[in-house]
PDB file of N, CA and C in Angstrom:
ATOM      1  N   MET F 173     -30.733  -5.156  -7.009  1.00 66.00           N
ATOM      2  CA  MET F 173     -30.029  -5.560  -5.781  1.00 66.00           C
ATOM      3  C   MET F 173     -28.644  -6.136  -6.117  1.00 66.00           C
ATOM      4  N   GLU F 174     -28.600  -7.038  -7.093  1.00 81.00           N
ATOM      5  CA  GLU F 174     -27.328  -7.660  -7.473  1.00 81.00           C
ATOM      6  C   GLU F 174     -26.287  -6.613  -7.870  1.00 81.00           C
ATOM      7  N   LEU F 175     -26.738  -5.613  -8.638  1.00 84.00           N
ATOM      8  CA  LEU F 175     -25.832  -4.587  -9.150  1.00 84.00           C
ATOM      9  C   LEU F 175     -25.179  -3.821  -8.003  1.00 84.00           C
ATOM     10  N   ILE F 176     -25.970  -3.494  -6.988  1.00 84.00           N
ATOM     11  CA  ILE F 176     -25.458  -2.749  -5.836  1.00 84.00           C
ATOM     12  C   ILE F 176     -24.366  -3.560  -5.140  1.00 84.00           C
ATOM     13  N   ILE F 177     -24.621  -4.855  -4.956  1.00 81.00           N
ATOM     14  CA  ILE F 177     -23.648  -5.733  -4.296  1.00 81.00           C
ATOM     15  C   ILE F 177     -22.362  -5.793  -5.123  1.00 81.00           C
ATOM     16  N   GLN F 178     -22.513  -5.914  -6.450  1.00 85.00           N
ATOM     17  CA  GLN F 178     -21.342  -5.953  -7.330  1.00 85.00           C
ATOM     18  C   GLN F 178     -20.544  -4.663  -7.214  1.00 85.00           C
ATOM     19  N   LYS F 179     -21.237  -3.531  -7.254  1.00 89.00           N
ATOM     20  CA  LYS F 179     -20.559  -2.236  -7.158  1.00 89.00           C
ATOM     21  C   LYS F 179     -19.794  -2.134  -5.850  1.00 89.00           C
ATOM     22  N   LYS F 180     -20.434  -2.560  -4.765  1.00 90.00           N
ATOM     23  CA  LYS F 180     -19.782  -2.522  -3.451  1.00 90.00           C
ATOM     24  C   LYS F 180     -18.546  -3.415  -3.437  1.00 90.00           C
ATOM     25  N   GLY F 181     -18.651  -4.578  -4.051  1.00 88.00           N
ATOM     26  CA  GLY F 181     -17.526  -5.506  -4.129  1.00 88.00           C
ATOM     27  C   GLY F 181     -16.352  -4.894  -4.874  1.00 88.00           C
ATOM     28  N   PHE F 182     -16.651  -4.299  -6.037  1.00 90.00           N
ATOM     29  CA  PHE F 182     -15.595  -3.663  -6.820  1.00 90.00           C
ATOM     30  C   PHE F 182     -14.962  -2.528  -6.033  1.00 90.00           C
ATOM     31  N   PHE F 183     -15.801  -1.773  -5.325  1.00 92.00           N
ATOM     32  CA  PHE F 183     -15.312  -0.648  -4.536  1.00 92.00           C
ATOM     33  C   PHE F 183     -14.349  -1.138  -3.462  1.00 92.00           C
ATOM     34  N   LEU F 184     -14.744  -2.210  -2.770  1.00 91.00           N
ATOM     35  CA  LEU F 184     -13.905  -2.755  -1.697  1.00 91.00           C
ATOM     36  C   LEU F 184     -12.593  -3.307  -2.243  1.00 91.00           C
ATOM     37  N   ILE F 185     -12.669  -3.990  -3.395  1.00 92.00           N
ATOM     38  CA  ILE F 185     -11.453  -4.532  -4.015  1.00 92.00           C
ATOM     39  C   ILE F 185     -10.525  -3.384  -4.403  1.00 92.00           C
ATOM     40  N   GLY F 186     -11.113  -2.321  -4.962  1.00 93.00           N
ATOM     41  CA  GLY F 186     -10.332  -1.136  -5.329  1.00 93.00           C
ATOM     42  C   GLY F 186      -9.653  -0.528  -4.122  1.00 93.00           C
ATOM     43  N   LYS F 187     -10.410  -0.384  -3.042  1.00 95.00           N
ATOM     44  CA  LYS F 187      -9.867   0.182  -1.796  1.00 95.00           C
ATOM     45  C   LYS F 187      -8.727  -0.692  -1.281  1.00 95.00           C
ATOM     46  N   ALA F 188      -8.932  -2.002  -1.278  1.00 94.00           N
ATOM     47  CA  ALA F 188      -7.915  -2.926  -0.772  1.00 94.00           C
ATOM     48  C   ALA F 188      -6.620  -2.784  -1.568  1.00 94.00           C
ATOM     49  N   SER F 189      -6.725  -2.709  -2.908  1.00 95.00           N
ATOM     50  CA  SER F 189      -5.509  -2.598  -3.715  1.00 95.00           C
ATOM     51  C   SER F 189      -4.843  -1.247  -3.502  1.00 95.00           C
ATOM     52  N   GLU F 190      -5.651  -0.194  -3.262  1.00 96.00           N
ATOM     53  CA  GLU F 190      -5.081   1.126  -2.945  1.00 96.00           C
ATOM     54  C   GLU F 190      -4.259   1.038  -1.662  1.00 96.00           C
ATOM     55  N   ILE F 191      -4.831   0.377  -0.655  1.00 95.00           N
ATOM     56  CA  ILE F 191      -4.167   0.255   0.645  1.00 95.00           C
ATOM     57  C   ILE F 191      -2.876  -0.548   0.501  1.00 95.00           C
ATOM     58  N   ILE F 192      -2.932  -1.649  -0.261  1.00 95.00           N
ATOM     59  CA  ILE F 192      -1.745  -2.481  -0.470  1.00 95.00           C
ATOM     60  C   ILE F 192      -0.651  -1.676  -1.164  1.00 95.00           C
ATOM     61  N   THR F 193      -1.043  -0.918  -2.208  1.00 96.00           N
ATOM     62  CA  THR F 193      -0.079  -0.075  -2.917  1.00 96.00           C
ATOM     63  C   THR F 193       0.537   0.927  -1.963  1.00 96.00           C
ATOM     64  N   TYR F 194      -0.303   1.549  -1.135  1.00 96.00           N
ATOM     65  CA  TYR F 194       0.161   2.547  -0.167  1.00 96.00           C
ATOM     66  C   TYR F 194       1.170   1.930   0.801  1.00 96.00           C
ATOM     67  N   LEU F 195       0.837   0.743   1.311  1.00 95.00           N
ATOM     68  CA  LEU F 195       1.730   0.077   2.264  1.00 95.00           C
ATOM     69  C   LEU F 195       3.060  -0.291   1.610  1.00 95.00           C
ATOM     70  N   ARG F 196       2.998  -0.720   0.336  1.00 95.00           N
ATOM     71  CA  ARG F 196       4.233  -1.045  -0.391  1.00 95.00           C
ATOM     72  C   ARG F 196       5.115   0.183  -0.507  1.00 95.00           C
ATOM     73  N   GLU F 197       4.500   1.321  -0.869  1.00 96.00           N
ATOM     74  CA  GLU F 197       5.251   2.574  -0.979  1.00 96.00           C
ATOM     75  C   GLU F 197       5.895   2.911   0.360  1.00 96.00           C
ATOM     76  N   GLN F 198       5.110   2.780   1.438  1.00 95.00           N
ATOM     77  CA  GLN F 198       5.619   3.088   2.776  1.00 95.00           C
ATOM     78  C   GLN F 198       6.827   2.215   3.110  1.00 95.00           C
ATOM     79  N   SER F 199       6.748   0.927   2.809  1.00 95.00           N
ATOM     80  CA  SER F 199       7.853   0.031   3.158  1.00 95.00           C
ATOM     81  C   SER F 199       9.079   0.320   2.294  1.00 95.00           C
ATOM     82  N   LYS F 200       8.858   0.777   1.037  1.00 95.00           N
ATOM     83  CA  LYS F 200       9.982   1.182   0.191  1.00 95.00           C
ATOM     84  C   LYS F 200      10.698   2.358   0.829  1.00 95.00           C
ATOM     85  N   VAL F 201       9.919   3.334   1.278  1.00 92.00           N
ATOM     86  CA  VAL F 201      10.480   4.521   1.926  1.00 92.00           C
ATOM     87  C   VAL F 201      11.244   4.099   3.174  1.00 92.00           C
ATOM     88  N   TYR F 202      10.640   3.225   3.965  1.00 92.00           N
ATOM     89  CA  TYR F 202      11.260   2.746   5.205  1.00 92.00           C
ATOM     90  C   TYR F 202      12.594   2.064   4.912  1.00 92.00           C
ATOM     91  N   THR F 203      12.620   1.205   3.898  1.00 93.00           N
ATOM     92  CA  THR F 203      13.843   0.489   3.527  1.00 93.00           C
ATOM     93  C   THR F 203      14.924   1.473   3.104  1.00 93.00           C
ATOM     94  N   THR F 204      14.548   2.463   2.293  1.00 93.00           N
ATOM     95  CA  THR F 204      15.500   3.468   1.826  1.00 93.00           C
ATOM     96  C   THR F 204      16.090   4.226   3.007  1.00 93.00           C
ATOM     97  N   VAL F 205      15.238   4.636   3.929  1.00 92.00           N
ATOM     98  CA  VAL F 205      15.686   5.375   5.115  1.00 92.00           C
ATOM     99  C   VAL F 205      16.632   4.509   5.942  1.00 92.00           C
ATOM    100  N   LYS F 206      16.263   3.242   6.101  1.00 92.00           N
ATOM    101  CA  LYS F 206      17.097   2.314   6.876  1.00 92.00           C
ATOM    102  C   LYS F 206      18.485   2.182   6.233  1.00 92.00           C
ATOM    103  N   GLU F 207      18.515   2.062   4.898  1.00 93.00           N
ATOM    104  CA  GLU F 207      19.788   1.947   4.186  1.00 93.00           C
ATOM    105  C   GLU F 207      20.625   3.206   4.375  1.00 93.00           C
ATOM    106  N   LEU F 208      19.978   4.364   4.297  1.00 91.00           N
ATOM    107  CA  LEU F 208      20.691   5.633   4.490  1.00 91.00           C
ATOM    108  C   LEU F 208      21.286   5.707   5.887  1.00 91.00           C
ATOM    109  N   ILE F 209      20.508   5.295   6.880  1.00 91.00           N
ATOM    110  CA  ILE F 209      20.988   5.307   8.268  1.00 91.00           C
ATOM    111  C   ILE F 209      22.179   4.359   8.415  1.00 91.00           C
ATOM    112  N   ASN F 210      22.093   3.181   7.805  1.00 91.00           N
ATOM    113  CA  ASN F 210      23.202   2.223   7.857  1.00 91.00           C
ATOM    114  C   ASN F 210      24.463   2.817   7.247  1.00 91.00           C
ATOM    115  N   LEU F 211      24.307   3.541   6.129  1.00 87.00           N
ATOM    116  CA  LEU F 211      25.455   4.175   5.486  1.00 87.00           C
ATOM    117  C   LEU F 211      26.070   5.219   6.414  1.00 87.00           C
ATOM    118  N   GLU F 212      25.212   5.971   7.092  1.00 81.00           N
ATOM    119  CA  GLU F 212      25.692   7.010   8.014  1.00 81.00           C
ATOM    120  C   GLU F 212      26.503   6.390   9.152  1.00 81.00           C
ATOM    121  N   ILE F 213      26.047   5.246   9.648  1.00 78.00           N
ATOM    122  CA  ILE F 213      26.694   4.597  10.795  1.00 78.00           C
ATOM    123  C   ILE F 213      28.081   4.077  10.405  1.00 78.00           C
ATOM    124  N   HIS F 214      28.195   3.470   9.222  1.00 70.00           N
ATOM    125  CA  HIS F 214      29.461   2.832   8.828  1.00 70.00           C
ATOM    126  C   HIS F 214      30.540   3.806   8.428  1.00 70.00           C
TER     127      HIS F 214
END
């Protein structure tokens, strides 16, 4: 029983870090696009 709970915990932690990494990538892309748009405007 303990092992299953541990595995699930590790799985959830892994998923959470994947999601955080994904969101970071998305915000990097967003920032880059925003900067490009600002350059176009000026």
